[in-house]
CSV table of C-alpha atoms (C1' of nucleotides) in Angstrom, one decimal:
chain,number,residue,atom,x,y,z
A,66,UNK,CA,86.1,42.7,82.3
A,67,UNK,CA,86.1,44.5,79.0
A,68,UNK,CA,88.8,46.8,77.7
A,69,UNK,CA,90.6,48.3,80.7
A,70,UNK,CA,90.7,51.2,80.7
A,71,UNK,CA,94.2,53.8,79.4
A,72,UNK,CA,94.5,56.6,81.5
A,73,UNK,CA,94.4,56.9,85.0
A,74,UNK,CA,91.1,58.3,86.5
A,75,UNK,CA,92.7,60.2,89.4
A,76,UNK,CA,95.3,61.7,86.8
A,77,UNK,CA,92.7,63.1,84.5
A,78,UNK,CA,90.8,64.3,87.7
A,79,UNK,CA,93.4,66.1,88.8
A,80,UNK,CA,94.1,67.7,85.3
A,81,UNK,CA,90.5,69.1,85.4
A,82,UNK,CA,90.3,70.1,88.5
A,83,UNK,CA,92.5,72.4,87.9
A,84,UNK,CA,91.9,73.4,84.5
A,85,UNK,CA,87.9,74.8,86.7
A,86,UNK,CA,90.7,76.4,89.1
A,87,UNK,CA,91.8,78.1,87.1
A,88,UNK,CA,88.9,79.2,84.4
A,89,UNK,CA,85.6,78.6,86.4
A,90,UNK,CA,82.9,76.1,85.5
A,91,UNK,CA,81.7,78.6,82.7
A,92,UNK,CA,84.8,79.3,81.5
A,93,UNK,CA,86.2,75.7,81.7
A,94,UNK,CA,84.9,74.2,78.0
A,95,UNK,CA,85.3,70.2,77.3
A,96,UNK,CA,87.4,71.0,74.7
A,97,UNK,CA,90.4,72.7,77.7
A,98,UNK,CA,89.5,70.0,80.0
A,99,UNK,CA,89.5,66.8,77.5
A,100,UNK,CA,92.9,68.8,76.5
A,101,UNK,CA,94.2,68.6,80.1
A,102,UNK,CA,93.3,65.2,80.9
A,103,UNK,CA,95.2,64.0,78.1
A,104,UNK,CA,91.5,62.5,76.7
A,105,UNK,CA,88.7,62.7,74.4
A,106,UNK,CA,85.6,63.7,75.2
A,107,UNK,CA,83.9,60.1,74.7
A,108,UNK,CA,86.1,58.8,77.5
A,109,UNK,CA,85.2,61.7,79.6
A,110,UNK,CA,81.3,61.2,79.0
A,111,UNK,CA,82.4,57.0,80.0
A,112,UNK,CA,84.4,57.9,83.0
A,113,UNK,CA,82.4,60.9,84.6
A,114,UNK,CA,78.9,61.3,83.0
A,115,UNK,CA,79.0,64.6,81.4
A,116,UNK,CA,80.2,68.4,82.7
A,117,UNK,CA,78.7,68.7,85.6
A,118,UNK,CA,79.3,65.7,87.1
A,119,UNK,CA,82.8,66.1,86.3
A,120,UNK,CA,82.4,69.2,88.1
A,121,UNK,CA,81.0,68.1,91.1
A,122,UNK,CA,84.3,65.3,91.5
A,123,UNK,CA,87.0,68.3,91.3
A,124,UNK,CA,85.4,69.6,94.1
A,125,UNK,CA,85.4,66.9,95.7
A,126,UNK,CA,88.7,66.5,95.1
A,127,UNK,CA,89.6,69.6,95.9
A,128,UNK,CA,87.9,69.2,99.1
A,129,UNK,CA,90.0,66.3,100.1
A,130,UNK,CA,93.3,68.0,98.5
A,131,UNK,CA,94.2,71.2,98.8
A,132,UNK,CA,91.2,72.1,100.6
A,133,UNK,CA,91.5,69.5,103.0
A,134,UNK,CA,93.0,72.1,105.9
A,135,UNK,CA,89.2,73.4,105.9
A,136,UNK,CA,88.9,69.7,107.8
A,137,UNK,CA,91.9,69.2,109.6
A,138,UNK,CA,91.8,72.5,111.3
A,139,UNK,CA,88.8,71.5,113.4
A,140,UNK,CA,90.9,68.6,114.9
A,141,UNK,CA,93.6,71.6,116.3
A,142,UNK,CA,92.9,71.4,120.2
A,143,UNK,CA,91.9,74.6,121.0
A,144,UNK,CA,89.1,77.6,119.0
A,145,UNK,CA,92.1,80.3,118.2
A,146,UNK,CA,94.2,77.3,116.7
A,147,UNK,CA,91.4,76.2,114.2
A,148,UNK,CA,91.1,79.6,113.6
A,149,UNK,CA,94.8,80.5,112.7
A,150,UNK,CA,94.7,76.8,111.1
A,151,UNK,CA,92.1,77.6,108.8
A,152,UNK,CA,93.1,81.0,107.6
A,153,UNK,CA,96.8,80.0,107.2
A,154,UNK,CA,95.3,77.3,105.2
A,155,UNK,CA,93.7,79.4,102.9
A,156,UNK,CA,96.7,81.6,102.3
A,157,UNK,CA,98.6,78.3,101.7
A,158,UNK,CA,96.1,76.9,99.2
A,159,UNK,CA,95.6,80.0,97.1
A,160,UNK,CA,99.1,80.4,97.1
A,161,UNK,CA,100.5,77.5,95.8
A,162,UNK,CA,103.0,77.1,93.3
A,163,UNK,CA,102.1,74.8,91.3
A,164,UNK,CA,98.2,75.8,90.9
A,165,UNK,CA,96.2,78.8,89.7
A,166,UNK,CA,95.9,81.2,92.5
A,167,UNK,CA,92.9,82.0,94.5
A,168,UNK,CA,90.3,79.2,96.0
A,169,UNK,CA,88.5,76.7,92.9
A,170,UNK,CA,86.0,77.0,95.8
A,171,UNK,CA,85.3,80.5,95.2
A,172,UNK,CA,86.2,81.6,91.8
A,173,UNK,CA,85.0,78.3,90.3
A,174,UNK,CA,80.9,79.8,89.8
A,175,UNK,CA,79.8,82.9,92.2
A,176,UNK,CA,78.2,84.2,88.9
A,177,UNK,CA,77.3,82.3,86.1
A,178,UNK,CA,74.6,82.1,83.3
A,179,UNK,CA,71.8,80.3,84.1
A,180,UNK,CA,72.6,77.1,82.4
A,181,UNK,CA,75.4,76.6,85.4
A,182,UNK,CA,73.3,77.3,88.2
A,183,UNK,CA,73.5,73.3,89.6
A,184,UNK,CA,77.0,74.1,90.0
A,185,UNK,CA,76.9,77.6,91.3
A,186,UNK,CA,74.7,76.3,93.8
A,187,UNK,CA,76.0,72.9,94.5
A,188,UNK,CA,79.7,75.8,95.5
A,189,UNK,CA,77.1,78.3,98.4
A,190,UNK,CA,76.3,74.5,99.6
A,191,UNK,CA,79.9,73.7,99.6
A,192,UNK,CA,81.1,77.1,101.0
A,193,UNK,CA,77.9,76.5,103.7
A,194,UNK,CA,78.7,73.5,104.9
A,195,UNK,CA,82.1,74.6,105.9
A,196,UNK,CA,81.0,77.3,107.6
A,197,UNK,CA,78.7,75.1,109.8
A,198,UNK,CA,81.4,72.8,110.8
A,199,UNK,CA,83.5,75.7,112.1
A,200,UNK,CA,80.6,77.4,113.4
A,201,UNK,CA,80.0,74.0,115.9
A,202,UNK,CA,83.5,73.4,116.2
A,203,UNK,CA,83.2,77.0,118.2
A,204,UNK,CA,80.3,75.7,119.9
A,205,UNK,CA,81.9,73.1,121.6
A,206,UNK,CA,84.9,75.3,122.2
A,207,UNK,CA,82.2,77.2,124.8
A,208,UNK,CA,80.8,74.2,126.1
A,209,UNK,CA,84.8,73.3,126.7
A,210,UNK,CA,85.2,76.4,128.6
A,211,UNK,CA,88.0,77.5,125.1
A,212,UNK,CA,86.2,80.2,124.5
A,213,UNK,CA,84.1,82.5,126.9
A,214,UNK,CA,80.5,81.5,127.6
A,215,UNK,CA,79.3,85.0,126.0
A,216,UNK,CA,81.6,84.1,122.8
A,217,UNK,CA,79.1,84.0,119.9
A,218,UNK,CA,80.2,80.9,117.8
A,219,UNK,CA,78.1,81.4,114.8
A,220,UNK,CA,79.5,85.4,114.9
A,221,UNK,CA,83.1,83.7,115.1
A,222,UNK,CA,82.5,81.2,112.0
A,223,UNK,CA,81.1,83.9,109.6
A,224,UNK,CA,83.7,86.3,110.3
A,225,UNK,CA,86.8,83.5,110.2
A,226,UNK,CA,84.8,82.6,107.0
A,227,UNK,CA,84.6,85.7,105.6
A,228,UNK,CA,88.5,86.6,105.8
A,229,UNK,CA,88.7,82.8,104.3
A,230,UNK,CA,86.6,83.9,101.0
A,231,UNK,CA,88.5,87.9,101.0
A,232,UNK,CA,92.2,85.7,101.3
A,233,UNK,CA,90.8,83.7,98.4
A,234,UNK,CA,90.0,86.8,96.1
A,235,UNK,CA,93.4,88.7,97.4
A,236,UNK,CA,95.4,85.9,96.3
A,237,UNK,CA,93.2,85.9,92.7
A,238,UNK,CA,94.1,89.4,93.1
A,239,UNK,CA,98.1,88.9,92.8
A,240,UNK,CA,99.3,89.6,96.9
A,241,UNK,CA,101.6,86.5,97.5
A,242,UNK,CA,101.5,84.2,100.2
A,243,UNK,CA,103.9,86.4,102.8
A,244,UNK,CA,100.5,88.9,102.1
A,245,UNK,CA,98.2,87.0,102.8
A,246,UNK,CA,99.6,85.1,106.2
A,247,UNK,CA,100.1,89.5,107.1
A,248,UNK,CA,96.5,89.7,106.6
A,249,UNK,CA,95.5,86.9,108.6
A,250,UNK,CA,97.9,87.4,111.8
A,251,UNK,CA,95.6,91.5,111.8
A,252,UNK,CA,92.5,89.1,111.7
A,253,UNK,CA,93.4,87.1,114.4
A,254,UNK,CA,93.4,90.1,116.5
A,255,UNK,CA,90.2,89.9,116.9
A,256,UNK,CA,89.7,86.7,118.3
A,257,UNK,CA,88.3,86.6,122.1
A,258,UNK,CA,91.1,84.5,123.6
B,26,UNK,CA,72.3,115.2,62.6
B,27,UNK,CA,71.2,111.1,61.2
B,28,UNK,CA,68.5,109.5,63.2
B,29,UNK,CA,67.9,110.5,67.1
B,30,UNK,CA,68.8,107.2,69.0
B,31,UNK,CA,65.6,105.5,70.1
B,32,UNK,CA,66.5,104.6,73.6
B,33,UNK,CA,68.2,105.7,77.1
B,34,UNK,CA,71.7,104.9,76.9
B,35,UNK,CA,71.7,105.8,80.8
B,36,UNK,CA,69.2,103.3,80.8
B,37,UNK,CA,70.3,101.0,78.7
B,38,UNK,CA,74.2,100.7,80.5
B,39,UNK,CA,71.8,100.5,84.2
B,40,UNK,CA,70.2,97.4,82.7
B,41,UNK,CA,73.6,95.7,81.3
B,42,UNK,CA,75.0,96.2,84.1
B,43,UNK,CA,72.7,94.3,86.2
B,44,UNK,CA,73.0,91.7,84.0
B,45,UNK,CA,77.0,91.6,84.1
B,46,UNK,CA,76.5,91.8,88.1
B,47,UNK,CA,74.4,88.9,87.7
B,48,UNK,CA,76.0,86.7,85.2
B,49,UNK,CA,80.0,87.7,85.3
B,50,UNK,CA,81.2,88.9,81.9
B,51,UNK,CA,81.4,85.3,80.6
B,52,UNK,CA,78.1,84.7,81.9
B,53,UNK,CA,76.5,87.2,80.4
B,54,UNK,CA,75.8,86.6,76.8
B,55,UNK,CA,75.3,89.5,74.2
B,56,UNK,CA,71.4,88.0,73.6
B,57,UNK,CA,70.8,88.3,77.4
B,58,UNK,CA,72.5,91.8,77.4
B,59,UNK,CA,70.9,93.1,74.4
B,60,UNK,CA,67.3,91.7,75.7
B,61,UNK,CA,67.7,93.5,79.3
B,62,UNK,CA,68.9,96.4,77.7
B,63,UNK,CA,65.8,96.8,74.9
B,64,UNK,CA,67.8,97.3,72.3
B,65,UNK,CA,69.2,95.0,69.2
B,66,UNK,CA,72.5,93.4,69.1
B,67,UNK,CA,73.3,96.3,66.0
B,68,UNK,CA,72.0,99.4,68.2
B,69,UNK,CA,74.5,97.6,71.1
B,70,UNK,CA,77.5,97.4,69.1
B,71,UNK,CA,77.3,101.0,67.0
B,72,UNK,CA,76.2,102.4,70.5
B,73,UNK,CA,79.0,101.1,73.2
B,74,UNK,CA,81.5,99.6,70.8
B,75,UNK,CA,81.4,95.4,71.4
B,76,UNK,CA,81.2,93.1,74.4
B,77,UNK,CA,84.1,94.2,76.3
B,78,UNK,CA,83.6,97.9,75.8
B,79,UNK,CA,80.2,97.5,77.6
B,80,UNK,CA,81.8,95.6,80.0
B,81,UNK,CA,84.5,98.7,80.6
B,82,UNK,CA,81.5,101.1,80.9
B,83,UNK,CA,79.3,99.2,83.2
B,84,UNK,CA,81.4,98.8,85.9
B,85,UNK,CA,82.4,102.5,85.3
B,86,UNK,CA,79.1,102.6,85.7
B,87,UNK,CA,79.0,100.4,89.2
B,88,UNK,CA,81.6,102.5,90.4
B,89,UNK,CA,80.2,105.9,90.1
B,90,UNK,CA,77.1,104.1,91.0
B,91,UNK,CA,76.2,101.2,93.6
B,92,UNK,CA,79.8,101.6,94.9
B,93,UNK,CA,80.8,104.6,94.8
B,94,UNK,CA,81.3,104.2,98.6
B,95,UNK,CA,84.6,102.8,98.4
B,96,UNK,CA,84.8,106.5,97.2
B,97,UNK,CA,82.9,108.4,99.4
B,98,UNK,CA,83.7,106.5,102.7
B,99,UNK,CA,87.5,107.9,101.9
B,100,UNK,CA,86.0,111.5,103.1
B,101,UNK,CA,85.1,110.0,106.7
B,102,UNK,CA,87.1,112.5,109.2
B,103,UNK,CA,88.9,109.5,110.8
B,104,UNK,CA,90.7,106.5,109.6
B,105,UNK,CA,88.2,104.9,111.6
B,106,UNK,CA,85.3,105.8,110.2
B,107,UNK,CA,86.6,105.4,106.7
B,108,UNK,CA,87.0,101.6,107.2
B,109,UNK,CA,84.0,101.7,108.8
B,110,UNK,CA,81.8,103.6,106.2
B,111,UNK,CA,83.8,101.3,103.7
B,112,UNK,CA,82.4,97.9,105.3
B,113,UNK,CA,78.8,98.9,105.6
B,114,UNK,CA,79.3,100.2,102.2
B,115,UNK,CA,80.1,96.8,101.1
B,116,UNK,CA,77.2,94.9,103.1
B,117,UNK,CA,74.9,97.0,101.6
B,118,UNK,CA,76.1,97.2,98.2
B,119,UNK,CA,76.1,93.5,97.8
B,120,UNK,CA,72.3,93.3,99.3
B,121,UNK,CA,70.6,96.2,97.6
B,122,UNK,CA,67.0,95.1,96.9
B,123,UNK,CA,66.9,95.7,93.3
B,124,UNK,CA,70.2,94.6,92.4
B,125,UNK,CA,71.8,91.1,92.8
B,126,UNK,CA,73.6,89.6,95.9
B,127,UNK,CA,77.2,90.3,95.7
B,128,UNK,CA,79.2,92.6,94.3
B,129,UNK,CA,80.1,93.4,90.1
B,130,UNK,CA,83.8,93.7,90.5
B,131,UNK,CA,84.6,90.9,92.4
B,132,UNK,CA,82.1,87.9,90.9
B,133,UNK,CA,82.8,89.6,87.5
B,134,UNK,CA,85.3,87.7,86.1
B,135,UNK,CA,87.4,86.5,89.4
B,136,UNK,CA,88.0,83.2,86.7
B,137,UNK,CA,87.2,83.2,83.1
B,138,UNK,CA,89.0,81.3,79.9
B,139,UNK,CA,91.7,83.0,77.7
B,140,UNK,CA,89.2,84.8,75.8
B,141,UNK,CA,88.2,87.1,78.6
B,142,UNK,CA,91.0,88.0,80.1
B,143,UNK,CA,90.9,91.3,79.3
B,144,UNK,CA,87.9,91.8,81.6
B,145,UNK,CA,89.7,89.7,84.2
B,146,UNK,CA,92.5,92.4,84.4
B,147,UNK,CA,90.6,94.9,84.4
B,148,UNK,CA,88.7,94.1,87.8
B,149,UNK,CA,92.0,93.4,89.2
B,150,UNK,CA,93.3,96.6,88.9
B,151,UNK,CA,89.5,98.2,89.3
B,152,UNK,CA,90.0,96.1,93.2
B,153,UNK,CA,93.7,97.4,93.5
B,154,UNK,CA,93.2,100.6,92.7
B,155,UNK,CA,90.6,101.0,95.5
B,156,UNK,CA,93.3,99.8,97.9
B,157,UNK,CA,96.1,102.1,97.0
B,158,UNK,CA,93.6,104.6,97.7
B,159,UNK,CA,92.9,102.9,101.3
B,160,UNK,CA,96.1,102.3,101.9
B,161,UNK,CA,96.6,106.4,100.9
B,162,UNK,CA,93.9,107.8,103.0
B,163,UNK,CA,95.4,105.8,105.9
B,164,UNK,CA,98.9,107.4,105.1
B,165,UNK,CA,97.4,110.2,105.9
B,166,UNK,CA,96.1,109.2,109.0
B,167,UNK,CA,99.3,108.2,110.4
B,168,UNK,CA,100.7,112.3,109.2
B,169,UNK,CA,98.2,113.7,110.9
B,170,UNK,CA,97.9,112.1,114.2
B,171,UNK,CA,94.8,110.1,113.4
B,172,UNK,CA,96.1,106.5,113.6
B,173,UNK,CA,99.2,105.5,115.9
B,174,UNK,CA,102.4,106.0,114.5
B,175,UNK,CA,103.6,102.6,114.7
B,176,UNK,CA,100.1,101.9,112.2
B,177,UNK,CA,100.9,100.0,108.8
B,178,UNK,CA,98.6,101.6,106.2
B,179,UNK,CA,99.4,98.9,103.9
B,180,UNK,CA,99.0,96.2,106.1
B,181,UNK,CA,95.4,98.2,107.5
B,182,UNK,CA,94.0,98.4,103.8
B,183,UNK,CA,94.8,95.3,102.5
B,184,UNK,CA,93.0,94.0,105.6
B,185,UNK,CA,89.8,96.0,105.0
B,186,UNK,CA,89.7,95.1,101.7
B,187,UNK,CA,89.6,91.6,102.6
B,188,UNK,CA,87.0,91.6,104.5
B,189,UNK,CA,85.4,93.6,102.1
B,190,UNK,CA,85.5,91.0,99.3
B,191,UNK,CA,84.9,88.3,101.9
B,192,UNK,CA,81.4,90.2,102.4
B,193,UNK,CA,80.8,90.0,99.2
B,194,UNK,CA,81.8,86.1,98.7
B,195,UNK,CA,79.1,86.0,101.5
B,196,UNK,CA,76.2,88.5,100.3
B,197,UNK,CA,76.8,86.2,97.3
B,198,UNK,CA,76.4,83.0,99.5
B,199,UNK,CA,73.2,84.0,100.4
B,200,UNK,CA,73.8,86.5,104.0
B,201,UNK,CA,71.4,89.0,104.8
B,202,UNK,CA,72.4,92.6,105.4
B,203,UNK,CA,72.4,92.0,109.2
B,204,UNK,CA,74.4,89.4,108.6
B,205,UNK,CA,76.8,91.1,107.0
B,206,UNK,CA,76.8,93.8,109.3
B,207,UNK,CA,77.9,92.0,112.1
B,208,UNK,CA,80.9,90.6,110.6
B,209,UNK,CA,81.8,94.4,110.0
B,210,UNK,CA,81.6,94.7,113.6
B,211,UNK,CA,83.7,91.9,114.4
B,212,UNK,CA,85.8,92.9,111.8
B,213,UNK,CA,86.4,96.6,112.8
B,214,UNK,CA,87.1,94.9,116.5
B,215,UNK,CA,90.9,94.6,115.5
B,216,UNK,CA,90.9,98.2,115.2
B,217,UNK,CA,94.3,100.2,116.4
B,218,UNK,CA,92.1,103.1,117.6
C,29,DA,C1',63.4,118.1,47.3
C,30,DG,C1',68.0,115.8,47.6
C,31,DC,C1',71.0,114.9,50.2
C,32,DG,C1',74.5,113.3,54.1
C,33,DT,C1',74.4,110.8,58.6
C,34,DT,C1',72.7,107.9,61.8
C,35,DC,C1',69.8,104.8,63.4
C,36,DT,C1',67.1,99.8,63.2
C,37,DG,C1',65.8,95.7,62.4
C,38,DT,C1',66.8,91.4,59.5
C,39,DA,C1',69.7,88.1,58.3
C,40,DC,C1',73.5,85.8,58.3
C,41,DC,C1',78.6,84.2,59.2
C,42,DG,C1',82.3,81.3,60.5
C,43,DG,C1',83.4,78.3,64.7
C,44,DC,C1',82.9,76.9,69.2
C,45,DC,C1',79.7,74.7,72.5
C,46,DG,C1',78.3,70.6,75.6
C,47,DG,C1',76.0,66.1,73.8
C,48,DA,C1',75.7,61.8,71.2
C,49,DA,C1',76.0,57.9,67.7
C,50,DC,C1',78.9,54.8,66.0
C,51,DT,C1',83.0,51.8,64.9
C,52,DT,C1',87.2,49.3,65.9
C,53,DA,C1',89.9,47.2,69.9
C,54,DA,C1',91.4,44.9,73.5
C,55,DT,C1',90.8,42.0,77.7
C,56,DC,C1',87.0,38.8,80.2
C,57,DG,C1',85.1,33.8,81.0
C,58,DC,C1',84.0,29.6,78.7
D,127,DG,C1',88.5,30.4,69.2
D,128,DC,C1',84.5,33.1,70.5
D,129,DG,C1',81.0,35.8,72.4
D,130,DA,C1',80.1,39.5,76.1
D,131,DT,C1',81.7,43.5,78.0
D,132,DT,C1',83.4,47.5,77.8
D,133,DA,C1',86.7,51.4,76.5
D,134,DA,C1',88.7,54.3,72.5
D,135,DG,C1',88.5,56.9,68.6
D,136,DT,C1',86.0,59.1,64.4
D,137,DT,C1',82.1,61.8,62.9
D,138,DC,C1',78.5,64.0,63.6
D,139,DC,C1',74.8,66.7,66.2
D,140,DG,C1',71.2,71.4,66.9
D,141,DG,C1',72.1,75.6,69.2
D,142,DC,C1',74.4,79.2,70.5
D,143,DC,C1',78.0,82.1,71.1
D,144,DG,C1',80.0,86.9,69.3
D,145,DG,C1',80.2,89.6,65.6
D,146,DT,C1',78.8,91.8,60.8
D,147,DA,C1',76.8,93.2,55.9
D,148,DC,C1',72.9,94.8,54.5
D,149,DA,C1',68.9,97.6,53.6
D,150,DG,C1',65.0,100.8,55.3
D,151,DA,C1',63.9,104.5,58.2
D,152,DA,C1',64.4,108.9,60.5
D,153,DC,C1',66.0,112.8,61.4
D,154,DG,C1',69.7,118.3,59.8
D,155,DC,C1',71.3,120.8,56.0
D,156,DT,C1',70.9,123.5,51.6
DNA sequence: AGCGTTCTGTACCGGCCGGAACTTAATCGC
DNA sequence: GCGATTAAGTTCCGGCCGGTACAGAACGCT
């Protein structure tokens, strides 16, 4: 009931995500955001609450879209395939043709002023969550005999996460997908099996 | 001649560096900076020019201080020792007790608004320079027979840089030095010799 | 002493920040 | 047709942003 919304929520959120991705949380002003979204500040506030909640939604969308490789990689049959899919996914997503270089959840709010702590903390949690799920997957691999019994799931997960983060910075630094794939290959040479 | 400066240039720059390190280029306001430096905006402008030049000076100081490991590691006798010193140095510097977690040159300006492009580009160059010097050191190692003739210096340098960047993000994520040293150990298991 | 030079503190600039009040417009059930 | 409800556009807010004009204070030089 009431007047129908004249813009598409999904499209607007997609545009906001792209702006946050390119400029980071603090670097993305409401003018930038609403300009890209094609709506006014009023409409944004009515639809999303405020800048922080818009960011949260954008990060959720990022996790379900560009960064969905982090979840789908867990479904690979072996731990090695999981790790490889994870690194290749990060190489791919940080160099998507129509999107900014790098990873939204890495460059979105690494260092910020005090006012942006919520956004910063939220990304810390997001990144740690991914690491924990990777660790749990590797724990299962040890239990299944897929990884040797002396393998350390936490250490392996942290290593893969670290290389993933590094790939994101390298992408922001201008490396292309082939370069990043090379890095992923090199990183996989440590793999126990 | 003229009225003598009442503050210490070095101390002021050190304080500014710490603020940029913690909050990033955009997140560090002139109020934050001059407050920490213990001087007024006027004094800062007279002494350093403007915010961008202050940032440049702060990054220079960072390279000669906390990040000097990136240069001194090159003097290690073997390529393996270079790589190991580099990764341990990054683990150490990103977890210095009195300083912010993470690396100034990584989190200083990864994603920014258009107005901060100069700061962003400057850090891209800084990071790439470090990578190039590492690559040249590994080229020398191949020429010296320290690395096998089929080793790829560029690939190795990029890999080490990637892990270094990843360590910086993990530090910002809250990992402590022991955790980061573990990661460095794991990463060194790929090493050809 | 007097002067040029340089630093310091205050007060201020236009502009943009994130956010909200208020009016107008579009759609419902009745 | 008629409220009730919800969205849209306009306008404005106080506050902080990076940056500066100006006047006074502390020196070296002659």
